[in-house]
């Protein structure tokens, strides 16, 4: 009885299926590989315990998506191409800076942002404004929550998105 | 925290001063924009004075050096852009030194300056009218 208390489940230990233990070892190895090859592995789901995603990740995703939206609008609206391209470049610069401070791989350009439904120029610009406004509001919230050392960058991105709304008038 | 906000207050005094000679050289919609911008900077100054009460407020100077003499419309637009870019920079710096309500104040101020700079670039027909990182010195 005393022995049972000191070594609880001593028998069970020996019954642990070898396959389970091997799987755990393999998973650990996979996590190491992913961590080494993919930076912080923020975008990977394979490891058993992925690190929590960086709170600025949605901001970077918005930047990549908005860049693609403006690029495709610039291609379709030649008379506004210069302004739209400048905005797309700003979003791309934001995505690069966010990737740098999050220490994640630089984001690849998003697939075409076109919704697939041809619209008038006014409707097209209005849809960009709606997207910019939502992204601006998200950036404001991110700026208010972010640590001090990130606040200037995130605030600058929020302000830039507000200027895009002005430029899209 | 107060160092950055004190710098913002000095920049706001300078902005209010600059919009006097700027407004004189403008007409119509541009003059209205100058009046609105000056009012916005007065609001920012007043909020800062409230925020900084008790921490040794810097007094407003009698005059501020402008980046160039405001002799005509083109100079007025250039100086207006410069004023908004400078105030944007001090507010951006304040973001890293503030939290909560003061961070919000700094962000709203930075955003306002950035949007006004965009409007002035549009009046001045500067292309593009936006910059990637408002308030950040160009690399």
PDB file of C-alpha atoms in Angstrom:
ATOM      1  CA  UNK A   1       0.000   0.000   0.000  1.00  0.00           C
ATOM      2  CA  UNK A   2       2.782   2.374   0.860  1.00  0.00           C
ATOM      3  CA  UNK A   3       4.486   1.586  -2.401  1.00  0.00           C
ATOM      4  CA  UNK A   4       1.292   2.392  -4.302  1.00  0.00           C
ATOM      5  CA  UNK A   5       1.250   5.873  -2.744  1.00  0.00           C
ATOM      6  CA  UNK A   6       4.876   6.612  -3.482  1.00  0.00           C
ATOM      7  CA  UNK A   7       4.798   5.467  -7.095  1.00  0.00           C
ATOM      8  CA  UNK A   8       1.258   6.178  -8.274  1.00  0.00           C
ATOM      9  CA  UNK A   9       0.365   4.522 -11.459  1.00  0.00           C
ATOM     10  CA  UNK A  10       3.706   2.808 -11.717  1.00  0.00           C
ATOM     11  CA  UNK A  11       2.097   0.033 -13.674  1.00  0.00           C
ATOM     12  CA  UNK A  12       0.327   2.404 -16.069  1.00  0.00           C
ATOM     13  CA  UNK A  13       3.603   3.977 -16.983  1.00  0.00           C
ATOM     14  CA  UNK A  14       4.722   0.746 -18.536  1.00  0.00           C
ATOM     15  CA  UNK A  15       1.434   0.425 -20.380  1.00  0.00           C
ATOM     16  CA  UNK A  16       1.833   3.693 -22.263  1.00  0.00           C
ATOM     17  CA  UNK A  17       1.611   2.653 -25.903  1.00  0.00           C
ATOM     18  CA  UNK A  18       4.889   3.102 -27.641  1.00  0.00           C
ATOM     19  CA  UNK A  19       3.071   4.601 -30.628  1.00  0.00           C
ATOM     20  CA  UNK A  20       1.738   7.495 -28.533  1.00  0.00           C
ATOM     21  CA  UNK A  21       5.169   8.325 -27.197  1.00  0.00           C
ATOM     22  CA  UNK A  22       6.660   8.162 -30.656  1.00  0.00           C
ATOM     23  CA  UNK A  23       3.958  10.502 -31.956  1.00  0.00           C
ATOM     24  CA  UNK A  24       4.779  13.003 -29.213  1.00  0.00           C
ATOM     25  CA  UNK A  25       8.439  12.901 -30.142  1.00  0.00           C
ATOM     26  CA  UNK A  26       7.601  13.381 -33.812  1.00  0.00           C
ATOM     27  CA  UNK A  27       5.327  16.329 -33.013  1.00  0.00           C
ATOM     28  CA  UNK A  28       8.073  17.910 -30.964  1.00  0.00           C
ATOM     29  CA  UNK A  29      10.489  17.452 -33.830  1.00  0.00           C
ATOM     30  CA  UNK A  30       7.998  18.931 -36.277  1.00  0.00           C
ATOM     31  CA  UNK A  31       7.526  21.945 -34.037  1.00  0.00           C
ATOM     32  CA  UNK A  32      11.271  22.496 -33.966  1.00  0.00           C
ATOM     33  CA  UNK A  33      11.494  22.220 -37.743  1.00  0.00           C
ATOM     34  CA  UNK A  34       8.647  24.652 -38.306  1.00  0.00           C
ATOM     35  CA  UNK A  35      10.120  27.055 -35.812  1.00  0.00           C
ATOM     36  CA  UNK A  36      13.475  26.986 -37.547  1.00  0.00           C
ATOM     37  CA  UNK A  37      12.220  27.192 -41.122  1.00  0.00           C
ATOM     38  CA  UNK A  38       9.298  29.542 -40.724  1.00  0.00           C
ATOM     39  CA  UNK A  39      10.501  32.191 -38.294  1.00  0.00           C
ATOM     40  CA  UNK A  40       8.137  32.283 -35.378  1.00  0.00           C
ATOM     41  CA  UNK A  41       5.710  29.935 -37.073  1.00  0.00           C
ATOM     42  CA  UNK A  42       2.906  32.430 -36.511  1.00  0.00           C
ATOM     43  CA  UNK A  43       1.091  31.302 -39.602  1.00  0.00           C
ATOM     44  CA  UNK A  44       1.458  27.606 -38.953  1.00  0.00           C
ATOM     45  CA  UNK A  45      -1.114  25.476 -37.251  1.00  0.00           C
ATOM     46  CA  UNK A  46       0.812  22.206 -37.067  1.00  0.00           C
ATOM     47  CA  UNK A  47       2.617  22.584 -33.733  1.00  0.00           C
ATOM     48  CA  UNK A  48       0.693  21.323 -30.749  1.00  0.00           C
ATOM     49  CA  UNK A  49       1.052  24.658 -28.998  1.00  0.00           C
ATOM     50  CA  UNK A  50       1.514  27.464 -31.503  1.00  0.00           C
ATOM     51  CA  UNK A  51       2.596  30.784 -30.017  1.00  0.00           C
ATOM     52  CA  UNK A  52      -0.287  33.233 -29.726  1.00  0.00           C
ATOM     53  CA  UNK A  53      -0.606  35.313 -32.882  1.00  0.00           C
ATOM     54  CA  UNK A  54       0.852  38.792 -32.696  1.00  0.00           C
ATOM     55  CA  UNK A  55      -1.937  41.295 -31.938  1.00  0.00           C
ATOM     56  CA  UNK A  56      -0.796  43.358 -34.932  1.00  0.00           C
ATOM     57  CA  UNK A  57      -1.251  40.478 -37.372  1.00  0.00           C
ATOM     58  CA  UNK A  58      -4.798  41.567 -38.390  1.00  0.00           C
ATOM     59  CA  UNK A  59      -3.405  45.047 -39.106  1.00  0.00           C
ATOM     60  CA  UNK A  60      -0.787  43.562 -41.423  1.00  0.00           C
ATOM     61  CA  UNK A  61      -3.420  41.400 -43.121  1.00  0.00           C
ATOM     62  CA  UNK A  62      -5.550  44.499 -43.703  1.00  0.00           C
ATOM     63  CA  UNK A  63      -2.552  46.292 -45.218  1.00  0.00           C
ATOM     64  CA  UNK A  64      -1.866  43.461 -47.666  1.00  0.00           C
ATOM     65  CA  UNK A  65      -5.540  43.219 -48.622  1.00  0.00           C
ATOM     66  CA  UNK A  66      -5.935  47.000 -49.064  1.00  0.00           C
ATOM     67  CA  UNK A  67      -2.794  47.150 -51.187  1.00  0.00           C
ATOM     68  CA  UNK A  68      -4.270  44.550 -53.537  1.00  0.00           C
ATOM     69  CA  UNK A  69      -7.627  46.368 -53.656  1.00  0.00           C
ATOM     70  CA  UNK A  70      -5.973  49.650 -54.624  1.00  0.00           C
ATOM     71  CA  UNK A  71      -3.650  47.987 -57.142  1.00  0.00           C
ATOM     72  CA  UNK A  72      -6.557  46.385 -58.966  1.00  0.00           C
ATOM     73  CA  UNK A  73      -8.599  49.610 -58.823  1.00  0.00           C
ATOM     74  CA  UNK A  74      -5.614  51.528 -60.230  1.00  0.00           C
ATOM     75  CA  UNK A  75      -5.482  49.123 -63.160  1.00  0.00           C
ATOM     76  CA  UNK A  76      -9.145  49.708 -63.914  1.00  0.00           C
ATOM     77  CA  UNK A  77      -9.337  53.462 -63.301  1.00  0.00           C
ATOM     78  CA  UNK A  78      -6.461  55.003 -65.271  1.00  0.00           C
ATOM     79  CA  UNK A  79      -7.538  58.565 -64.498  1.00  0.00           C
ATOM     80  CA  UNK A  80      -6.975  57.907 -60.780  1.00  0.00           C
ATOM     81  CA  UNK A  81      -4.126  55.431 -61.159  1.00  0.00           C
ATOM     82  CA  UNK A  82      -1.421  57.699 -59.702  1.00  0.00           C
ATOM     83  CA  UNK A  83      -3.270  58.391 -56.457  1.00  0.00           C
ATOM     84  CA  UNK A  84      -4.449  54.800 -56.088  1.00  0.00           C
ATOM     85  CA  UNK A  85      -0.959  53.450 -56.728  1.00  0.00           C
ATOM     86  CA  UNK A  86       0.488  55.798 -54.081  1.00  0.00           C
ATOM     87  CA  UNK A  87      -2.053  54.471 -51.594  1.00  0.00           C
ATOM     88  CA  UNK A  88      -1.270  50.873 -52.563  1.00  0.00           C
ATOM     89  CA  UNK A  89       2.445  51.569 -52.021  1.00  0.00           C
ATOM     90  CA  UNK A  90       1.704  53.042 -48.594  1.00  0.00           C
ATOM     91  CA  UNK A  91      -0.184  49.896 -47.593  1.00  0.00           C
ATOM     92  CA  UNK A  92       2.689  47.759 -48.847  1.00  0.00           C
ATOM     93  CA  UNK A  93       5.156  49.818 -46.803  1.00  0.00           C
ATOM     94  CA  UNK A  94       2.898  49.372 -43.762  1.00  0.00           C
ATOM     95  CA  UNK A  95       2.823  45.614 -44.278  1.00  0.00           C
ATOM     96  CA  UNK A  96       6.636  45.497 -44.501  1.00  0.00           C
ATOM     97  CA  UNK A  97       7.112  47.567 -41.346  1.00  0.00           C
ATOM     98  CA  UNK A  98       4.572  45.514 -39.413  1.00  0.00           C
ATOM     99  CA  UNK A  99       6.255  42.298 -40.542  1.00  0.00           C
ATOM    100  CA  UNK A 100       9.591  43.731 -39.405  1.00  0.00           C
ATOM    101  CA  UNK A 101       8.448  44.570 -35.872  1.00  0.00           C
ATOM    102  CA  UNK A 102       6.521  41.317 -35.560  1.00  0.00           C
ATOM    103  CA  UNK A 103       9.602  39.454 -36.815  1.00  0.00           C
ATOM    104  CA  UNK A 104       7.533  37.472 -39.290  1.00  0.00           C
ATOM    105  CA  UNK A 105       8.421  36.808 -42.919  1.00  0.00           C
ATOM    106  CA  UNK A 106       7.521  39.666 -45.227  1.00  0.00           C
ATOM    107  CA  UNK A 107       3.955  39.165 -46.398  1.00  0.00           C
ATOM    108  CA  UNK A 108       3.445  38.107 -49.970  1.00  0.00           C
ATOM    109  CA  UNK A 109       1.093  40.171 -52.077  1.00  0.00           C
ATOM    110  CA  UNK A 110      -2.518  39.163 -51.723  1.00  0.00           C
ATOM    111  CA  UNK A 111      -4.349  37.694 -54.653  1.00  0.00           C
ATOM    112  CA  UNK A 112      -6.279  40.145 -56.756  1.00  0.00           C
ATOM    113  CA  UNK A 113      -8.594  42.131 -54.565  1.00  0.00           C
ATOM    114  CA  UNK A 114     -11.200  42.462 -57.251  1.00  0.00           C
ATOM    115  CA  UNK A 115     -14.629  41.425 -56.115  1.00  0.00           C
ATOM    116  CA  UNK A 116     -15.291  40.139 -59.611  1.00  0.00           C
ATOM    117  CA  UNK A 117     -18.303  42.347 -60.197  1.00  0.00           C
ATOM    118  CA  UNK A 118     -17.600  45.245 -62.520  1.00  0.00           C
ATOM    119  CA  UNK A 119     -18.744  48.489 -60.973  1.00  0.00           C
ATOM    120  CA  UNK A 120     -18.779  52.120 -61.960  1.00  0.00           C
ATOM    121  CA  UNK A 121     -15.755  54.216 -61.018  1.00  0.00           C
ATOM    122  CA  UNK A 122     -17.776  55.875 -58.251  1.00  0.00           C
ATOM    123  CA  UNK A 123     -18.859  52.553 -56.820  1.00  0.00           C
ATOM    124  CA  UNK A 124     -15.309  51.305 -57.018  1.00  0.00           C
ATOM    125  CA  UNK A 125     -13.958  54.298 -55.106  1.00  0.00           C
ATOM    126  CA  UNK A 126     -16.776  54.044 -52.580  1.00  0.00           C
ATOM    127  CA  UNK A 127     -15.915  50.402 -51.889  1.00  0.00           C
ATOM    128  CA  UNK A 128     -12.298  51.446 -51.282  1.00  0.00           C
ATOM    129  CA  UNK A 129     -13.494  54.118 -48.866  1.00  0.00           C
ATOM    130  CA  UNK A 130     -15.564  51.577 -46.951  1.00  0.00           C
ATOM    131  CA  UNK A 131     -12.562  49.253 -46.702  1.00  0.00           C
ATOM    132  CA  UNK A 132     -10.222  52.075 -45.664  1.00  0.00           C
ATOM    133  CA  UNK A 133     -12.634  53.306 -43.006  1.00  0.00           C
ATOM    134  CA  UNK A 134     -12.946  49.886 -41.404  1.00  0.00           C
ATOM    135  CA  UNK A 135      -9.172  49.440 -41.527  1.00  0.00           C
ATOM    136  CA  UNK A 136      -8.648  52.912 -40.042  1.00  0.00           C
ATOM    137  CA  UNK A 137     -10.958  52.127 -37.130  1.00  0.00           C
ATOM    138  CA  UNK A 138      -9.165  48.832 -36.511  1.00  0.00           C
ATOM    139  CA  UNK A 139      -5.816  50.641 -36.524  1.00  0.00           C
ATOM    140  CA  UNK A 140      -7.072  53.213 -33.995  1.00  0.00           C
ATOM    141  CA  UNK A 141      -8.074  50.425 -31.618  1.00  0.00           C
ATOM    142  CA  UNK A 142      -4.752  48.652 -32.182  1.00  0.00           C
ATOM    143  CA  UNK A 143      -2.851  51.872 -31.454  1.00  0.00           C
ATOM    144  CA  UNK A 144      -4.691  52.407 -28.174  1.00  0.00           C
ATOM    145  CA  UNK A 145      -3.886  48.863 -27.039  1.00  0.00           C
ATOM    146  CA  UNK A 146      -0.336  48.447 -28.276  1.00  0.00           C
ATOM    147  CA  UNK A 147       2.772  48.833 -26.077  1.00  0.00           C
ATOM    148  CA  UNK A 148       4.593  52.165 -26.159  1.00  0.00           C
ATOM    149  CA  UNK A 149       7.411  51.023 -28.434  1.00  0.00           C
ATOM    150  CA  UNK A 150       4.922  50.130 -31.178  1.00  0.00           C
ATOM    151  CA  UNK A 151       2.528  53.050 -30.748  1.00  0.00           C
ATOM    152  CA  UNK A 152       4.221  55.482 -33.147  1.00  0.00           C
ATOM    153  CA  UNK A 153       4.201  53.037 -36.048  1.00  0.00           C
ATOM    154  CA  UNK A 154       0.659  51.847 -35.463  1.00  0.00           C
ATOM    155  CA  UNK A 155      -0.570  55.417 -34.962  1.00  0.00           C
ATOM    156  CA  UNK A 156       1.117  56.504 -38.157  1.00  0.00           C
ATOM    157  CA  UNK A 157      -0.624  53.691 -40.001  1.00  0.00           C
ATOM    158  CA  UNK A 158      -3.992  54.748 -38.550  1.00  0.00           C
ATOM    159  CA  UNK A 159      -3.370  58.350 -39.608  1.00  0.00           C
ATOM    160  CA  UNK A 160      -2.289  57.220 -43.084  1.00  0.00           C
ATOM    161  CA  UNK A 161      -5.530  55.315 -43.517  1.00  0.00           C
ATOM    162  CA  UNK A 162      -7.449  58.469 -42.544  1.00  0.00           C
ATOM    163  CA  UNK A 163      -5.555  60.414 -45.217  1.00  0.00           C
ATOM    164  CA  UNK A 164      -6.483  57.735 -47.757  1.00  0.00           C
ATOM    165  CA  UNK A 165     -10.135  58.446 -47.002  1.00  0.00           C
ATOM    166  CA  UNK A 166      -9.421  62.107 -47.725  1.00  0.00           C
ATOM    167  CA  UNK A 167      -7.561  61.263 -50.939  1.00  0.00           C
ATOM    168  CA  UNK A 168     -10.416  59.041 -52.148  1.00  0.00           C
ATOM    169  CA  UNK A 169     -12.922  61.907 -52.056  1.00  0.00           C
TER     170      UNK A 169
ATOM    171  CA  UNK B   1       5.435  61.690 -20.663  1.00  0.00           C
ATOM    172  CA  UNK B   2       5.127  65.432 -20.206  1.00  0.00           C
ATOM    173  CA  UNK B   3       8.253  66.203 -22.251  1.00  0.00           C
ATOM    174  CA  UNK B   4       6.607  65.051 -25.467  1.00  0.00           C
ATOM    175  CA  UNK B   5       3.347  66.808 -24.666  1.00  0.00           C
ATOM    176  CA  UNK B   6       5.209  69.996 -23.796  1.00  0.00           C
ATOM    177  CA  UNK B   7       6.905  69.793 -27.193  1.00  0.00           C
ATOM    178  CA  UNK B   8       3.472  69.308 -28.754  1.00  0.00           C
ATOM    179  CA  UNK B   9       2.217  72.432 -26.992  1.00  0.00           C
ATOM    180  CA  UNK B  10       5.103  74.512 -28.333  1.00  0.00           C
ATOM    181  CA  UNK B  11       4.418  73.179 -31.843  1.00  0.00           C
ATOM    182  CA  UNK B  12       0.740  74.040 -31.520  1.00  0.00           C
ATOM    183  CA  UNK B  13       1.584  77.619 -30.492  1.00  0.00           C
ATOM    184  CA  UNK B  14       3.810  77.873 -33.563  1.00  0.00           C
ATOM    185  CA  UNK B  15       1.080  76.440 -35.823  1.00  0.00           C
ATOM    186  CA  UNK B  16      -1.492  78.942 -34.570  1.00  0.00           C
ATOM    187  CA  UNK B  17       1.007  81.740 -35.182  1.00  0.00           C
ATOM    188  CA  UNK B  18       1.772  80.529 -38.724  1.00  0.00           C
ATOM    189  CA  UNK B  19      -1.844  80.379 -39.842  1.00  0.00           C
ATOM    190  CA  UNK B  20      -2.156  84.155 -39.398  1.00  0.00           C
ATOM    191  CA  UNK B  21       0.136  85.078 -42.311  1.00  0.00           C
ATOM    192  CA  UNK B  22      -0.969  81.979 -44.241  1.00  0.00           C
ATOM    193  CA  UNK B  23      -4.629  83.021 -44.187  1.00  0.00           C
ATOM    194  CA  UNK B  24      -3.793  86.510 -45.434  1.00  0.00           C
ATOM    195  CA  UNK B  25      -2.430  85.117 -48.706  1.00  0.00           C
ATOM    196  CA  UNK B  26      -5.351  82.793 -49.430  1.00  0.00           C
ATOM    197  CA  UNK B  27      -8.878  83.297 -50.687  1.00  0.00           C
ATOM    198  CA  UNK B  28     -12.084  81.329 -51.009  1.00  0.00           C
ATOM    199  CA  UNK B  29     -11.990  77.646 -50.084  1.00  0.00           C
ATOM    200  CA  UNK B  30      -8.289  77.838 -49.259  1.00  0.00           C
ATOM    201  CA  UNK B  31      -8.814  80.687 -46.819  1.00  0.00           C
ATOM    202  CA  UNK B  32     -11.696  78.793 -45.236  1.00  0.00           C
ATOM    203  CA  UNK B  33      -9.422  75.771 -44.885  1.00  0.00           C
ATOM    204  CA  UNK B  34      -6.780  77.947 -43.213  1.00  0.00           C
ATOM    205  CA  UNK B  35      -9.344  79.287 -40.736  1.00  0.00           C
ATOM    206  CA  UNK B  36     -10.582  75.777 -39.983  1.00  0.00           C
ATOM    207  CA  UNK B  37      -7.008  74.555 -39.537  1.00  0.00           C
ATOM    208  CA  UNK B  38      -6.174  77.406 -37.177  1.00  0.00           C
ATOM    209  CA  UNK B  39      -9.299  76.647 -35.136  1.00  0.00           C
ATOM    210  CA  UNK B  40      -8.306  72.978 -34.978  1.00  0.00           C
ATOM    211  CA  UNK B  41      -4.854  73.881 -33.668  1.00  0.00           C
ATOM    212  CA  UNK B  42      -6.390  76.189 -31.059  1.00  0.00           C
ATOM    213  CA  UNK B  43      -8.544  73.277 -29.901  1.00  0.00           C
ATOM    214  CA  UNK B  44      -5.470  71.048 -29.673  1.00  0.00           C
ATOM    215  CA  UNK B  45      -3.612  73.738 -27.741  1.00  0.00           C
ATOM    216  CA  UNK B  46      -6.495  74.203 -25.308  1.00  0.00           C
ATOM    217  CA  UNK B  47      -6.745  70.467 -24.681  1.00  0.00           C
ATOM    218  CA  UNK B  48      -3.002  70.339 -24.022  1.00  0.00           C
ATOM    219  CA  UNK B  49      -3.157  73.239 -21.605  1.00  0.00           C
ATOM    220  CA  UNK B  50      -5.832  71.364 -19.648  1.00  0.00           C
ATOM    221  CA  UNK B  51      -3.848  68.136 -19.879  1.00  0.00           C
ATOM    222  CA  UNK B  52      -0.601  69.715 -18.714  1.00  0.00           C
ATOM    223  CA  UNK B  53      -1.936  71.987 -15.980  1.00  0.00           C
ATOM    224  CA  UNK B  54       0.389  71.880 -13.045  1.00  0.00           C
ATOM    225  CA  UNK B  55       3.403  70.576 -14.955  1.00  0.00           C
ATOM    226  CA  UNK B  56       4.985  73.925 -15.798  1.00  0.00           C
ATOM    227  CA  UNK B  57       3.480  75.020 -19.075  1.00  0.00           C
ATOM    228  CA  UNK B  58       5.799  76.620 -21.602  1.00  0.00           C
ATOM    229  CA  UNK B  59       4.527  80.093 -22.493  1.00  0.00           C
ATOM    230  CA  UNK B  60       3.700  81.030 -26.076  1.00  0.00           C
ATOM    231  CA  UNK B  61       6.416  83.058 -27.765  1.00  0.00           C
ATOM    232  CA  UNK B  62       5.633  86.454 -29.259  1.00  0.00           C
ATOM    233  CA  UNK B  63       6.658  85.235 -32.696  1.00  0.00           C
ATOM    234  CA  UNK B  64       7.827  82.038 -34.374  1.00  0.00           C
ATOM    235  CA  UNK B  65      10.268  81.568 -37.199  1.00  0.00           C
ATOM    236  CA  UNK B  66       8.450  80.449 -40.348  1.00  0.00           C
ATOM    237  CA  UNK B  67      10.187  78.126 -42.811  1.00  0.00           C
ATOM    238  CA  UNK B  68       9.991  80.902 -45.409  1.00  0.00           C
ATOM    239  CA  UNK B  69       8.357  84.336 -45.753  1.00  0.00           C
ATOM    240  CA  UNK B  70       4.670  83.959 -46.607  1.00  0.00           C
ATOM    241  CA  UNK B  71       4.702  86.360 -49.531  1.00  0.00           C
ATOM    242  CA  UNK B  72       2.137  84.783 -51.837  1.00  0.00           C
ATOM    243  CA  UNK B  73      -0.334  81.932 -52.248  1.00  0.00           C
ATOM    244  CA  UNK B  74       2.292  79.360 -53.232  1.00  0.00           C
ATOM    245  CA  UNK B  75       4.405  80.173 -50.175  1.00  0.00           C
ATOM    246  CA  UNK B  76       1.306  80.069 -47.972  1.00  0.00           C
ATOM    247  CA  UNK B  77       0.473  76.565 -49.177  1.00  0.00           C
ATOM    248  CA  UNK B  78       4.071  75.375 -48.675  1.00  0.00           C
ATOM    249  CA  UNK B  79       4.179  76.780 -45.151  1.00  0.00           C
ATOM    250  CA  UNK B  80       0.780  75.268 -44.339  1.00  0.00           C
ATOM    251  CA  UNK B  81       2.009  71.845 -45.443  1.00  0.00           C
ATOM    252  CA  UNK B  82       5.158  72.321 -43.380  1.00  0.00           C
ATOM    253  CA  UNK B  83       3.181  73.362 -40.290  1.00  0.00           C
ATOM    254  CA  UNK B  84       0.987  70.277 -40.474  1.00  0.00           C
ATOM    255  CA  UNK B  85       3.940  67.958 -41.048  1.00  0.00           C
ATOM    256  CA  UNK B  86       5.812  69.420 -38.061  1.00  0.00           C
ATOM    257  CA  UNK B  87       2.842  69.176 -35.731  1.00  0.00           C
ATOM    258  CA  UNK B  88       2.175  65.647 -36.988  1.00  0.00           C
ATOM    259  CA  UNK B  89       5.757  64.722 -36.046  1.00  0.00           C
ATOM    260  CA  UNK B  90       5.489  65.954 -32.456  1.00  0.00           C
ATOM    261  CA  UNK B  91       2.173  64.190 -31.973  1.00  0.00           C
ATOM    262  CA  UNK B  92       3.571  60.991 -33.426  1.00  0.00           C
ATOM    263  CA  UNK B  93       6.426  61.202 -30.923  1.00  0.00           C
ATOM    264  CA  UNK B  94       3.883  61.705 -28.139  1.00  0.00           C
ATOM    265  CA  UNK B  95       2.224  58.373 -28.995  1.00  0.00           C
ATOM    266  CA  UNK B  96       5.204  56.428 -27.652  1.00  0.00           C
ATOM    267  CA  UNK B  97       5.140  58.370 -24.396  1.00  0.00           C
ATOM    268  CA  UNK B  98       1.448  58.176 -23.567  1.00  0.00           C
ATOM    269  CA  UNK B  99      -1.272  55.677 -22.699  1.00  0.00           C
ATOM    270  CA  UNK B 100      -5.056  55.658 -22.567  1.00  0.00           C
ATOM    271  CA  UNK B 101      -6.725  59.071 -22.877  1.00  0.00           C
ATOM    272  CA  UNK B 102      -3.517  60.924 -23.669  1.00  0.00           C
ATOM    273  CA  UNK B 103      -2.584  58.347 -26.324  1.00  0.00           C
ATOM    274  CA  UNK B 104      -6.026  58.855 -27.869  1.00  0.00           C
ATOM    275  CA  UNK B 105      -5.522  62.627 -27.758  1.00  0.00           C
ATOM    276  CA  UNK B 106      -2.151  62.265 -29.499  1.00  0.00           C
ATOM    277  CA  UNK B 107      -3.551  59.906 -32.133  1.00  0.00           C
ATOM    278  CA  UNK B 108      -6.491  62.167 -32.925  1.00  0.00           C
ATOM    279  CA  UNK B 109      -4.116  65.110 -33.190  1.00  0.00           C
ATOM    280  CA  UNK B 110      -1.689  63.218 -35.456  1.00  0.00           C
ATOM    281  CA  UNK B 111      -4.588  62.126 -37.653  1.00  0.00           C
ATOM    282  CA  UNK B 112      -6.000  65.644 -37.896  1.00  0.00           C
ATOM    283  CA  UNK B 113      -2.607  67.091 -38.868  1.00  0.00           C
ATOM    284  CA  UNK B 114      -2.078  64.337 -41.443  1.00  0.00           C
ATOM    285  CA  UNK B 115      -5.486  64.898 -43.030  1.00  0.00           C
ATOM    286  CA  UNK B 116      -4.953  68.686 -43.170  1.00  0.00           C
ATOM    287  CA  UNK B 117      -1.521  68.192 -44.758  1.00  0.00           C
ATOM    288  CA  UNK B 118      -3.236  66.010 -47.362  1.00  0.00           C
ATOM    289  CA  UNK B 119      -5.773  68.767 -48.107  1.00  0.00           C
ATOM    290  CA  UNK B 120      -3.023  71.371 -48.448  1.00  0.00           C
ATOM    291  CA  UNK B 121      -1.104  69.122 -50.853  1.00  0.00           C
ATOM    292  CA  UNK B 122      -4.270  68.801 -52.918  1.00  0.00           C
ATOM    293  CA  UNK B 123      -4.678  72.616 -53.041  1.00  0.00           C
ATOM    294  CA  UNK B 124      -0.989  72.919 -53.969  1.00  0.00           C
ATOM    295  CA  UNK B 125      -1.377  70.196 -56.638  1.00  0.00           C
ATOM    296  CA  UNK B 126       1.408  68.165 -55.095  1.00  0.00           C
ATOM    297  CA  UNK B 127       1.329  64.569 -56.294  1.00  0.00           C
ATOM    298  CA  UNK B 128       0.910  62.244 -54.509  1.00  0.00           C
ATOM    299  CA  UNK B 129      -1.099  64.006 -51.845  1.00  0.00           C
ATOM    300  CA  UNK B 130      -0.532  61.252 -49.277  1.00  0.00           C
ATOM    301  CA  UNK B 131       2.574  60.022 -47.478  1.00  0.00           C
ATOM    302  CA  UNK B 132       3.094  56.479 -46.212  1.00  0.00           C
ATOM    303  CA  UNK B 133       3.910  57.306 -42.585  1.00  0.00           C
ATOM    304  CA  UNK B 134       2.428  60.621 -41.436  1.00  0.00           C
ATOM    305  CA  UNK B 135       4.573  62.295 -38.800  1.00  0.00           C
ATOM    306  CA  UNK B 136       7.646  60.226 -39.581  1.00  0.00           C
ATOM    307  CA  UNK B 137      10.650  62.013 -40.995  1.00  0.00           C
ATOM    308  CA  UNK B 138      11.330  60.868 -44.565  1.00  0.00           C
ATOM    309  CA  UNK B 139      14.017  58.199 -44.702  1.00  0.00           C
TER     310      UNK B 139
END
